[in-house]
Amino acid sequence: MLSITNLKKTYGTIEALKGINLNVRKNEVYGFIGKNGAGKTTTIELILDFIKRDSGNILFDGIPVENGDFLYKDKIGYVPDAPVFPKYLSAKEFLKTSIELSKNTPIDHEKQVSQVLQFVGLKDNTQKIGGFSRGMKQRLSIAQALIHKPEFLIMDEPTSALDPVGRMEILKLIKALSKSMTIFYSTHILEDAEKVCDTIGLIDKGKVLLEKSTDKLFENRETTQHTLVTNHSNEETKKVLNTLKTLKNVSVKNEMLRIELGDTQPFTLFEKLHEANIEVRTFKEEKKTLEELFIEVTDDESTA
Amino acid sequence: MKALLKYDFLYMHKTTKIFIMIGLGIFLAALSVLTARYMSELMQYAMTQEGIETVDVPTPTVQDAYVQFYSNMQQIFFLVLLFIAGAFFSKDISKGIDQWLFARPVSRVHYMLSKTLIIHLLGLFGLFVSALFFAYSTVFVFEGFEFWRFFGSLFIFYVFILFFVQLVMMLVSIFARMLWAMLISVVFFFVLSLFNTIDSGVFKYMPTKLPTIALDFINGEATVNTLLWSLGLGLGLSIALSILGIHLFNKQLYKQ
């Protein structure tokens, strides 16, 4: 649905994007994750032609997008990170204007506006947008992005300013919408991305460091680790484990030892601990969180 | 384009700009007639109060009403419209609403054309309502009101407004903010007005001369040559500013 190759953008002397490549398939939720300032919003602004790219290609639905093109946007819905809409309009007037600005909408505008307002819980609201709370604006932002029935939804940090309940609602909404459209979901909240995304694209310092399906991302050994609890202190246990040269990593997190086995077999590890009179109480395999993976990948990149 | 026109019209309607311009137009029209009619009485009253010997002030004529009308239009109506234009051209970008607009299939050229069209419809409508009210009340107060010449002069006067509104549009396209655009336009207006006394070369046809030419037209004193050159220059410059403004607007969006 969306293919980006070698996309570059520079602001003065700052290289915001250093030739990124992305591939978003039809009907998937693509999680575009990265820290603040990694280049997520710049990428979105280039996709939507808000800013001019230095070089690179954008292919949307099989058609190349050039600077100044606008017709392709009819298939796109956009939820900005900080929604700003005309204060003097009511939600209904605003959505009517939004749908009228779209080109190919052979639908009953009144009915569509009413349905979408109901969907976001603003149906009976007659207030002007100027009087809306942050949460209401966010819901209206989603409504305006869906009003023209887009095929591709771009969401730029939609949960960053919401409370936990609001966040959960948005994630549920993404799940529900993913059945009928492609979603490009930009966030720095990795926990959210992990819950809803089919594919993860990880961006840091203007470079896409990793692009994989969420399943593949966690299926291999590199993305699993073990937690270990013994009858000795973590420090004492760690000292013993550090003598095993084949162990990849031993760290303490949340008062538990976390071990990446690398080439070490669990049996070898137990034997070593037994020799030191350390009794194993819990040894459990668990997948790395996206957060841990993210830190690992970005750390690797900065040390490279 | 239709949707953009509707969106821009909604702004003018919902933020009461339409009513402000109509109300202001009617107020200034009434003020013009009353000032022209009672100016001599007012002056004589003021002089008596100050103990100054009264002098004979000529009886006011319809000519005084025309002068008052264009003077009020130039000093108040024009400047108010100019400020509304500055806010109107810059509001979407300065407030961040442009992201919502340009995430949709909206042409940047149509966007600027729609704004230009709506601001001029507002200006023309306000001026026309004002002129109608002025004409209606002047007929009752003074004799010899020149209907067709007066309404013809409105077109000449509007070219003056057109030029400065397009200047504001072009400057907003450069600065993306209202403040600088307004400041430069108003300073430019006053500086250009200083050259109104020069009656030779291109200065004879400057856009700031158009309100005077409009009055000359009513009195039948404007030559065809002056009319053609002044209107041609005013319209030509306005078109050039519009094209430049749209071109710069594209660049400005990309600059942010």
Coordinates of C-alpha atoms in Angstrom, one line a residue:
Chain A
M1 CA 0.0 0.0 0.0
L2 CA 2.8 2.4 0.9
S3 CA 6.4 2.0 -0.2
I4 CA 9.2 4.4 0.7
T5 CA 12.7 4.2 -0.7
N6 CA 15.8 6.1 0.3
L7 CA 13.8 9.1 1.6
K8 CA 15.9 12.0 2.8
K9 CA 15.1 15.2 4.5
T10 CA 17.4 17.9 5.9
Y11 CA 16.5 20.9 8.0
G12 CA 19.5 23.3 7.6
T13 CA 22.4 21.2 8.8
I14 CA 20.3 18.7 10.6
E15 CA 19.7 15.4 8.8
A16 CA 16.2 14.5 9.9
L17 CA 15.9 11.5 7.6
K18 CA 19.0 9.7 6.3
G19 CA 17.5 7.7 3.5
I20 CA 14.8 5.6 5.0
N21 CA 13.0 2.6 3.5
L22 CA 9.6 1.4 4.5
N23 CA 7.0 -1.0 3.2
V24 CA 3.5 -1.0 4.5
R25 CA 1.3 -3.8 3.3
K26 CA -2.4 -3.6 2.6
N27 CA -4.7 -4.2 5.7
E28 CA -1.9 -4.3 8.3
V29 CA -1.3 -2.2 11.3
Y30 CA 2.2 -0.8 10.8
G31 CA 3.8 0.4 14.1
F32 CA 6.2 3.2 13.4
I33 CA 8.1 3.4 16.6
G34 CA 10.9 5.7 17.8
K35 CA 11.9 8.2 20.4
N36 CA 10.8 11.8 20.2
G37 CA 12.8 13.5 17.5
A38 CA 13.7 10.2 15.8
G39 CA 12.1 11.3 12.5
K40 CA 8.5 9.9 12.8
T41 CA 6.6 13.1 12.3
T42 CA 9.0 14.2 9.5
T43 CA 8.2 10.9 7.7
I44 CA 4.5 11.5 8.0
E45 CA 4.8 15.1 6.8
L46 CA 6.6 13.8 3.8
I47 CA 4.0 11.1 3.1
L48 CA 1.3 13.8 3.2
D49 CA 3.4 16.3 1.2
F50 CA 3.3 18.9 4.0
I51 CA 7.0 19.4 3.5
K52 CA 9.3 19.0 0.5
R53 CA 11.6 15.9 0.4
D54 CA 15.3 16.3 -0.5
S55 CA 15.3 12.9 -2.4
G56 CA 13.8 9.5 -2.4
N57 CA 10.6 7.9 -3.7
I58 CA 7.1 7.4 -2.2
L59 CA 4.8 4.9 -3.8
F60 CA 1.2 5.0 -2.6
D61 CA -1.1 2.3 -3.8
G62 CA 1.3 1.6 -6.6
I63 CA 1.4 5.2 -7.9
P64 CA 4.5 7.5 -7.4
V65 CA 3.8 10.5 -5.2
E66 CA 5.5 13.7 -6.3
N67 CA 5.9 17.1 -4.5
G68 CA 2.7 19.0 -5.0
D69 CA 0.4 16.0 -5.7
F70 CA -2.8 16.0 -3.7
L71 CA -5.4 13.7 -5.2
Y72 CA -3.9 10.6 -3.6
K73 CA -4.8 12.0 -0.2
D74 CA -8.4 11.2 -0.8
K75 CA -7.6 7.6 0.2
I76 CA -5.8 8.8 3.4
G77 CA -7.2 9.7 6.8
Y78 CA -4.8 11.6 9.1
V79 CA -5.0 11.8 12.9
P80 CA -2.4 14.5 13.9
D81 CA -0.5 14.4 17.2
A82 CA -1.8 17.8 18.4
P83 CA -5.2 18.3 16.7
V84 CA -6.1 21.9 15.9
F85 CA -9.4 22.5 14.2
P86 CA -11.5 25.7 13.4
K87 CA -12.8 26.8 16.9
Y88 CA -15.8 28.5 15.5
L89 CA -17.4 25.4 14.0
S90 CA -19.5 22.7 15.8
A91 CA -18.4 19.1 15.5
K92 CA -21.2 18.5 12.9
E93 CA -20.3 21.5 10.8
F94 CA -16.6 20.6 11.0
L95 CA -17.2 17.0 9.8
K96 CA -19.5 18.2 7.0
T97 CA -16.7 20.5 5.8
S98 CA -14.2 17.7 6.1
I99 CA -16.3 15.3 4.0
E100 CA -17.0 18.0 1.4
L101 CA -13.2 18.7 1.0
S102 CA -12.8 15.0 -0.1
K103 CA -13.2 14.2 -3.7
N104 CA -14.7 10.8 -4.3
T105 CA -17.3 10.4 -1.7
P106 CA -20.5 9.1 -3.3
I107 CA -22.1 8.8 0.1
D108 CA -24.9 10.4 1.9
H109 CA -23.0 13.1 3.8
E110 CA -25.6 13.8 6.5
K111 CA -25.9 10.1 7.3
Q112 CA -22.1 9.5 7.3
V113 CA -21.6 12.6 9.6
S114 CA -24.2 11.3 12.0
Q115 CA -22.8 7.8 12.1
V116 CA -19.2 8.9 12.7
L117 CA -20.3 11.3 15.4
Q118 CA -22.2 8.5 17.1
F119 CA -19.1 6.3 16.7
V120 CA -16.9 8.7 18.5
G121 CA -19.5 9.7 21.1
L122 CA -20.1 13.2 20.0
K123 CA -23.5 12.9 18.4
D124 CA -25.5 15.1 20.7
N125 CA -22.8 17.7 21.1
T126 CA -23.7 21.1 19.9
Q127 CA -20.8 23.0 21.4
K128 CA -18.3 24.9 19.3
I129 CA -14.9 23.1 18.9
G130 CA -13.3 26.0 20.9
G131 CA -15.0 24.6 24.0
F132 CA -13.9 21.0 23.6
S133 CA -11.6 19.2 26.1
R134 CA -8.4 17.5 24.9
G135 CA -10.1 14.1 24.9
M136 CA -13.0 15.4 22.8
K137 CA -10.7 17.0 20.3
Q138 CA -8.8 13.7 20.0
R139 CA -12.1 11.9 19.3
L140 CA -13.1 14.5 16.8
S141 CA -9.7 14.1 15.2
I142 CA -10.4 10.4 14.7
A143 CA -13.8 11.3 13.4
Q144 CA -12.5 13.7 10.7
A145 CA -9.9 11.1 9.7
L146 CA -12.6 8.4 9.1
I147 CA -15.4 10.6 7.7
H148 CA -14.5 10.0 4.0
K149 CA -14.0 6.3 4.5
P150 CA -10.2 6.2 3.8
E151 CA -8.3 3.1 2.9
F152 CA -5.1 4.2 4.7
L153 CA -5.1 5.7 8.2
I154 CA -2.1 7.6 9.5
M155 CA -2.1 8.1 13.2
D156 CA 0.7 10.3 14.7
E157 CA 1.1 9.6 18.4
P158 CA -2.7 9.4 19.0
T159 CA -2.3 8.2 22.6
S160 CA 0.6 10.3 23.9
A161 CA -1.6 12.9 25.6
L162 CA -4.4 10.6 26.8
D163 CA -5.1 9.0 30.2
P164 CA -4.9 5.1 30.5
V165 CA -8.6 4.8 29.8
G166 CA -8.4 7.0 26.7
R167 CA -5.3 5.1 25.5
M168 CA -7.1 1.7 25.9
E169 CA -10.1 3.1 23.9
I170 CA -7.8 4.2 21.0
L171 CA -6.1 0.8 21.0
K172 CA -9.4 -0.9 20.8
L173 CA -10.4 1.4 18.0
I174 CA -7.2 0.6 16.1
K175 CA -8.0 -3.1 16.5
A176 CA -11.5 -2.6 15.2
L177 CA -10.5 -0.4 12.3
S178 CA -7.7 -2.8 11.2
K179 CA -10.2 -5.2 9.8
S180 CA -11.2 -2.7 7.1
M181 CA -8.1 -0.5 6.4
T182 CA -4.4 -0.2 6.6
I183 CA -3.1 1.7 9.6
F184 CA 0.2 3.5 9.9
Y185 CA 0.5 4.0 13.6
S186 CA 3.4 6.2 14.8
T187 CA 4.1 6.1 18.5
H188 CA 6.9 6.2 21.1
I189 CA 4.8 4.1 23.6
L190 CA 6.2 0.7 22.8
E191 CA 3.7 -1.1 25.0
D192 CA 0.8 0.2 22.8
A193 CA 2.6 -0.8 19.5
E194 CA 3.2 -4.3 20.8
K195 CA -0.5 -4.8 21.5
V196 CA -1.9 -3.8 18.1
C197 CA 0.7 -3.9 15.4
D198 CA 1.3 -6.6 12.8
T199 CA 4.6 -5.0 11.6
I200 CA 7.1 -2.9 13.5
G201 CA 9.3 -0.3 11.8
L202 CA 11.9 1.0 14.3
I203 CA 13.3 4.5 13.5
D204 CA 16.1 6.2 15.4
K205 CA 18.1 9.3 14.5
G206 CA 16.6 9.4 11.0
K207 CA 17.3 5.8 10.1
V208 CA 15.0 2.8 10.0
L209 CA 16.9 0.2 12.0
L210 CA 14.5 -2.6 11.8
E211 CA 11.4 -3.6 10.0
K212 CA 9.8 -6.9 10.8
S213 CA 6.5 -8.6 11.4
T214 CA 5.7 -8.6 15.1
D215 CA 5.5 -12.4 15.1
K216 CA 8.9 -12.8 13.5
L217 CA 10.4 -10.2 15.8
F218 CA 9.8 -12.3 18.9
E219 CA 10.0 -15.9 17.5
N220 CA 13.8 -16.3 17.4
R221 CA 16.1 -17.0 20.3
E222 CA 17.6 -13.5 20.1
T223 CA 14.4 -12.0 21.4
T224 CA 13.9 -14.4 24.4
Q225 CA 15.4 -14.2 27.8
H226 CA 15.1 -16.0 31.2
T227 CA 14.4 -14.8 34.6
L228 CA 16.2 -16.5 37.5
V229 CA 15.5 -16.5 41.2
T230 CA 17.9 -18.3 43.6
N231 CA 18.3 -18.7 47.3
H232 CA 21.3 -16.3 47.2
S233 CA 21.5 -12.6 46.4
N234 CA 21.4 -11.5 42.8
E235 CA 24.9 -10.1 43.1
E236 CA 26.4 -13.4 44.4
T237 CA 24.5 -15.4 41.7
K238 CA 25.6 -12.9 39.0
K239 CA 29.3 -13.3 40.1
V240 CA 29.0 -17.0 39.5
L241 CA 27.2 -16.7 36.2
N242 CA 29.7 -14.3 34.9
T243 CA 32.3 -17.1 34.9
L244 CA 30.3 -18.8 32.2
K245 CA 31.9 -17.3 29.1
T246 CA 29.2 -18.5 26.7
L247 CA 26.4 -16.6 28.5
K248 CA 25.4 -13.6 26.4
N249 CA 24.2 -11.3 29.1
V250 CA 23.3 -11.2 32.7
S251 CA 21.5 -8.2 34.2
V252 CA 19.3 -7.3 37.1
K253 CA 15.9 -5.8 36.5
N254 CA 13.0 -5.5 38.9
E255 CA 15.1 -7.3 41.5
M256 CA 15.3 -10.4 39.3
L257 CA 18.2 -11.7 37.3
R258 CA 17.6 -11.6 33.5
I259 CA 19.7 -13.9 31.5
E260 CA 20.3 -14.2 27.8
L261 CA 21.7 -17.7 27.3
G262 CA 23.5 -17.2 24.0
D263 CA 25.2 -20.5 23.3
T264 CA 24.9 -21.8 26.9
Q265 CA 22.6 -24.7 27.5
P266 CA 20.3 -24.4 30.6
F267 CA 21.8 -27.6 32.0
T268 CA 25.3 -26.1 32.0
L269 CA 24.0 -23.1 33.9
F270 CA 22.2 -25.2 36.6
E271 CA 25.4 -27.3 37.0
K272 CA 27.5 -24.2 37.6
L273 CA 25.1 -22.8 40.2
H274 CA 24.9 -26.2 41.9
E275 CA 28.7 -26.3 42.1
A276 CA 28.5 -23.0 44.0
N277 CA 25.8 -24.3 46.3
I278 CA 23.2 -22.0 44.8
E279 CA 19.8 -23.4 44.7
V280 CA 17.5 -22.4 41.7
R281 CA 14.0 -21.5 42.8
T282 CA 12.6 -20.1 39.6
F283 CA 13.9 -20.3 36.0
K284 CA 11.4 -19.0 33.5
E285 CA 11.6 -18.3 29.8
E286 CA 10.0 -15.0 28.7
K287 CA 10.0 -13.0 25.5
K288 CA 11.7 -9.6 25.5
T289 CA 9.4 -6.7 25.5
L290 CA 9.5 -4.4 22.6
E291 CA 11.0 -1.8 24.9
E292 CA 13.9 -4.1 25.7
L293 CA 14.4 -4.9 22.0
F294 CA 14.2 -1.2 21.1
I295 CA 16.8 -0.3 23.6
E296 CA 19.0 -3.1 22.4
V297 CA 18.7 -2.2 18.8
T298 CA 19.3 1.5 19.3
D299 CA 22.2 0.8 21.6
D300 CA 23.8 -1.4 19.0
E301 CA 23.4 1.3 16.5
S302 CA 25.0 4.0 18.6
T303 CA 28.0 1.8 19.5
A304 CA 28.4 0.7 15.9
Chain B
M1 CA -13.0 24.7 -4.9
K2 CA -16.7 24.8 -4.0
A3 CA -16.0 23.1 -0.6
L4 CA -13.1 25.6 0.0
L5 CA -15.4 28.5 -0.8
K6 CA -17.9 27.2 1.6
Y7 CA -15.3 26.7 4.3
D8 CA -14.0 30.2 3.9
F9 CA -17.6 31.6 3.8
L10 CA -18.3 29.8 7.1
Y11 CA -15.4 31.5 8.7
M12 CA -16.7 35.0 7.6
H13 CA -20.2 34.1 8.7
K14 CA -19.4 32.3 12.0
T15 CA -16.9 34.9 13.2
T16 CA -19.4 37.7 12.3
K17 CA -16.9 39.4 9.9
I18 CA -19.8 39.8 7.4
F19 CA -21.9 41.6 9.9
I20 CA -19.0 43.7 11.0
M21 CA -18.3 44.9 7.5
I22 CA -22.0 45.6 6.7
G23 CA -22.5 47.3 10.0
L24 CA -19.4 49.4 9.5
G25 CA -20.3 50.3 6.0
I26 CA -23.8 51.5 7.0
F27 CA -22.4 53.4 9.9
L28 CA -19.8 55.2 7.8
A29 CA -22.4 55.9 5.1
A30 CA -24.7 57.6 7.6
L31 CA -21.8 59.4 9.2
S32 CA -20.7 60.7 5.8
V33 CA -24.1 62.2 5.0
L34 CA -24.6 63.7 8.4
T35 CA -21.1 65.2 8.6
A36 CA -21.5 66.7 5.2
R37 CA -24.9 68.1 6.0
Y38 CA -24.2 69.6 9.4
M39 CA -20.5 70.4 9.1
S40 CA -21.1 74.2 8.8
E41 CA -23.4 74.2 11.8
L42 CA -20.9 72.2 13.8
M43 CA -18.1 74.5 12.9
Q44 CA -20.1 77.7 13.7
Y45 CA -21.2 76.2 17.0
A46 CA -17.6 75.3 17.9
M47 CA -16.3 78.8 16.9
T48 CA -19.0 80.5 19.0
Q49 CA -18.1 78.5 22.0
E50 CA -14.5 79.5 21.6
G51 CA -15.4 83.2 21.2
I52 CA -14.2 83.3 17.6
E53 CA -16.0 85.5 15.3
T54 CA -18.1 83.5 13.0
V55 CA -17.2 83.3 9.3
D56 CA -19.4 82.4 6.5
V57 CA -19.2 78.7 5.7
P58 CA -20.5 77.8 2.2
T59 CA -23.7 75.8 2.1
P60 CA -22.9 72.1 2.0
T61 CA -23.5 70.3 -1.3
V62 CA -23.7 66.7 -2.6
Q63 CA -20.0 67.1 -3.5
D64 CA -19.2 67.4 0.2
A65 CA -21.1 64.1 0.8
Y66 CA -19.0 62.3 -1.8
V67 CA -15.8 63.6 -0.3
Q68 CA -16.9 62.6 3.2
F69 CA -17.9 59.1 2.0
Y70 CA -14.6 58.3 0.2
S71 CA -12.6 59.8 3.1
N72 CA -14.4 57.6 5.6
M73 CA -14.1 54.6 3.3
Q74 CA -10.4 55.1 2.8
Q75 CA -9.5 55.9 6.4
I76 CA -11.7 53.3 8.2
F77 CA -13.5 50.7 6.0
F78 CA -10.3 50.0 3.9
L79 CA -8.1 49.6 7.0
V80 CA -10.6 47.3 8.8
L81 CA -10.9 45.2 5.6
L82 CA -7.1 45.1 5.3
F83 CA -6.8 43.7 8.9
I84 CA -9.5 41.2 8.3
A85 CA -7.7 40.1 5.1
G86 CA -4.4 39.7 7.0
A87 CA -6.0 37.5 9.6
F88 CA -8.0 35.6 7.0
F89 CA -5.0 34.7 4.8
S90 CA -2.8 33.8 7.8
K91 CA -5.1 32.1 10.2
D92 CA -5.0 28.5 9.0
I93 CA -1.2 28.4 8.9
S94 CA -0.5 30.4 12.1
K95 CA -3.0 28.3 14.1
G96 CA -2.0 24.9 12.6
I97 CA -5.3 24.2 10.9
D98 CA -3.4 23.8 7.6
Q99 CA -2.5 20.2 8.6
W100 CA -6.2 19.2 8.7
L101 CA -6.8 21.0 5.4
F102 CA -3.8 19.8 3.4
A103 CA -4.1 16.2 4.6
R104 CA -7.1 16.2 2.3
P105 CA -7.1 16.4 -1.5
V106 CA -6.9 20.2 -1.5
S107 CA -5.0 22.1 -4.2
R108 CA -2.9 24.8 -2.8
V109 CA -3.7 27.1 -5.7
H110 CA -7.5 26.6 -5.2
Y111 CA -6.9 27.3 -1.5
M112 CA -5.5 30.7 -2.2
L113 CA -7.9 31.5 -4.9
S114 CA -10.8 30.7 -2.6
K115 CA -9.5 32.9 0.1
T116 CA -8.9 35.8 -2.4
L117 CA -12.4 35.4 -3.8
I118 CA -14.1 35.4 -0.4
I119 CA -12.3 38.4 1.0
H120 CA -13.1 40.4 -2.1
L121 CA -16.8 39.3 -2.0
L122 CA -16.8 40.5 1.6
G123 CA -15.2 43.8 0.6
L124 CA -17.5 44.4 -2.4
F125 CA -20.6 43.4 -0.5
G126 CA -19.8 45.7 2.4
L127 CA -18.9 48.6 0.1
F128 CA -22.1 48.0 -2.0
V129 CA -24.4 48.0 1.0
S130 CA -22.7 51.1 2.3
A131 CA -23.0 52.8 -1.0
L132 CA -26.7 51.9 -1.3
F133 CA -27.4 53.3 2.2
F134 CA -25.3 56.4 1.3
A135 CA -27.1 56.9 -2.0
Y136 CA -30.5 56.5 -0.4
S137 CA -29.9 58.9 2.5
T138 CA -28.0 61.5 0.3
V139 CA -30.9 61.8 -2.1
F140 CA -33.1 63.0 0.8
V141 CA -30.6 65.5 2.1
F142 CA -28.9 66.9 -1.0
E143 CA -30.0 67.6 -4.5
G144 CA -28.4 66.4 -7.7
F145 CA -27.1 63.0 -6.6
E146 CA -25.3 61.3 -9.6
F147 CA -26.4 57.7 -9.3
W148 CA -24.5 56.1 -12.2
R149 CA -21.4 58.1 -11.8
F150 CA -21.3 57.3 -8.1
F151 CA -21.7 53.6 -8.5
G152 CA -19.1 53.7 -11.3
S153 CA -16.7 55.4 -9.0
L154 CA -17.1 52.5 -6.5
F155 CA -15.4 50.2 -9.1
I156 CA -12.4 52.7 -9.3
F157 CA -12.2 52.8 -5.5
Y158 CA -12.4 49.1 -5.2
V159 CA -9.3 48.7 -7.4
F160 CA -7.5 50.6 -4.7
I161 CA -8.7 48.1 -2.1
L162 CA -7.9 45.2 -4.4
F163 CA -4.3 46.3 -4.8
F164 CA -3.6 46.5 -1.0
V165 CA -5.5 43.3 -0.2
Q166 CA -3.4 41.4 -2.7
L167 CA -0.3 43.1 -1.3
V168 CA -1.3 41.7 2.2
M169 CA -1.9 38.2 0.6
M170 CA 1.5 38.2 -1.0
L171 CA 3.2 39.4 2.3
V172 CA 1.3 36.7 4.3
S173 CA 2.7 34.2 1.8
I174 CA 6.2 35.4 2.6
F175 CA 6.0 35.7 6.4
A176 CA 3.2 33.3 7.2
R177 CA 2.2 35.6 10.0
M178 CA -0.3 38.5 10.1
L179 CA 1.8 41.0 12.0
W180 CA 4.6 41.6 9.5
A181 CA 2.3 41.5 6.6
M182 CA 0.0 44.2 8.1
L183 CA 2.9 46.3 9.3
I184 CA 4.6 46.4 5.9
S185 CA 1.3 47.0 4.1
V186 CA 0.2 49.9 6.3
V187 CA 3.6 51.5 6.2
F188 CA 3.7 51.0 2.4
F189 CA 0.2 52.6 2.1
F190 CA 1.3 55.7 4.1
V191 CA 4.6 56.0 2.2
L192 CA 2.9 55.7 -1.2
S193 CA 0.3 58.2 -0.1
L194 CA 3.1 60.7 0.4
F195 CA 3.7 60.6 -3.3
N196 CA 0.1 61.6 -4.1
T197 CA 1.1 65.2 -4.4
I198 CA 3.4 64.4 -7.3
D199 CA 1.4 64.8 -10.5
S200 CA 3.8 63.5 -13.1
G201 CA 5.1 60.3 -14.6
V202 CA 4.0 57.0 -13.1
F203 CA 3.1 58.8 -9.8
K204 CA 0.0 60.2 -11.5
Y205 CA -1.4 56.7 -11.7
M206 CA -0.4 55.1 -8.4
P207 CA -3.0 53.0 -6.7
T208 CA -3.2 55.4 -3.8
K209 CA -4.5 58.0 -6.3
L210 CA -7.5 55.9 -7.1
P211 CA -9.8 57.3 -4.3
T212 CA -9.1 60.9 -5.7
I213 CA -9.7 59.6 -9.2
A214 CA -13.0 58.1 -8.1
L215 CA -14.1 61.5 -6.9
D216 CA -12.9 63.1 -10.1
F217 CA -15.0 60.6 -12.0
I218 CA -18.2 61.5 -10.2
N219 CA -17.5 65.2 -10.9
G220 CA -16.8 64.4 -14.6
E221 CA -13.2 65.6 -14.2
A222 CA -11.3 62.4 -14.8
T223 CA -9.8 62.0 -18.2
V224 CA -10.1 58.7 -20.1
N225 CA -6.3 58.5 -20.2
T226 CA -6.0 58.9 -16.4
L227 CA -8.8 56.4 -15.9
L228 CA -7.3 53.7 -18.2
W229 CA -3.7 54.1 -16.9
S230 CA -4.7 54.1 -13.2
L231 CA -7.1 51.2 -13.5
G232 CA -4.7 49.3 -15.7
L233 CA -1.8 49.8 -13.4
G234 CA -3.9 49.0 -10.3
L235 CA -5.4 45.8 -11.8
G236 CA -2.1 44.8 -13.4
L237 CA -0.2 45.1 -10.1
S238 CA -3.0 43.3 -8.2
I239 CA -2.8 40.4 -10.7
A240 CA 1.0 40.3 -10.4
L241 CA 0.8 40.3 -6.6
S242 CA -1.8 37.5 -6.7
I243 CA 0.4 35.2 -8.9
L244 CA 3.4 35.9 -6.8
G245 CA 1.5 35.3 -3.6
I246 CA 0.3 31.9 -4.8
H247 CA 3.8 31.0 -5.9
L248 CA 5.3 32.0 -2.6
F249 CA 2.5 30.3 -0.7
N250 CA 3.6 27.0 -2.1
K251 CA 7.2 27.6 -1.1
Q252 CA 6.2 28.9 2.3
L253 CA 4.2 25.7 3.1
Y254 CA 7.2 23.6 2.1
K255 CA 9.5 25.8 4.2
Q256 CA 7.8 25.0 7.5

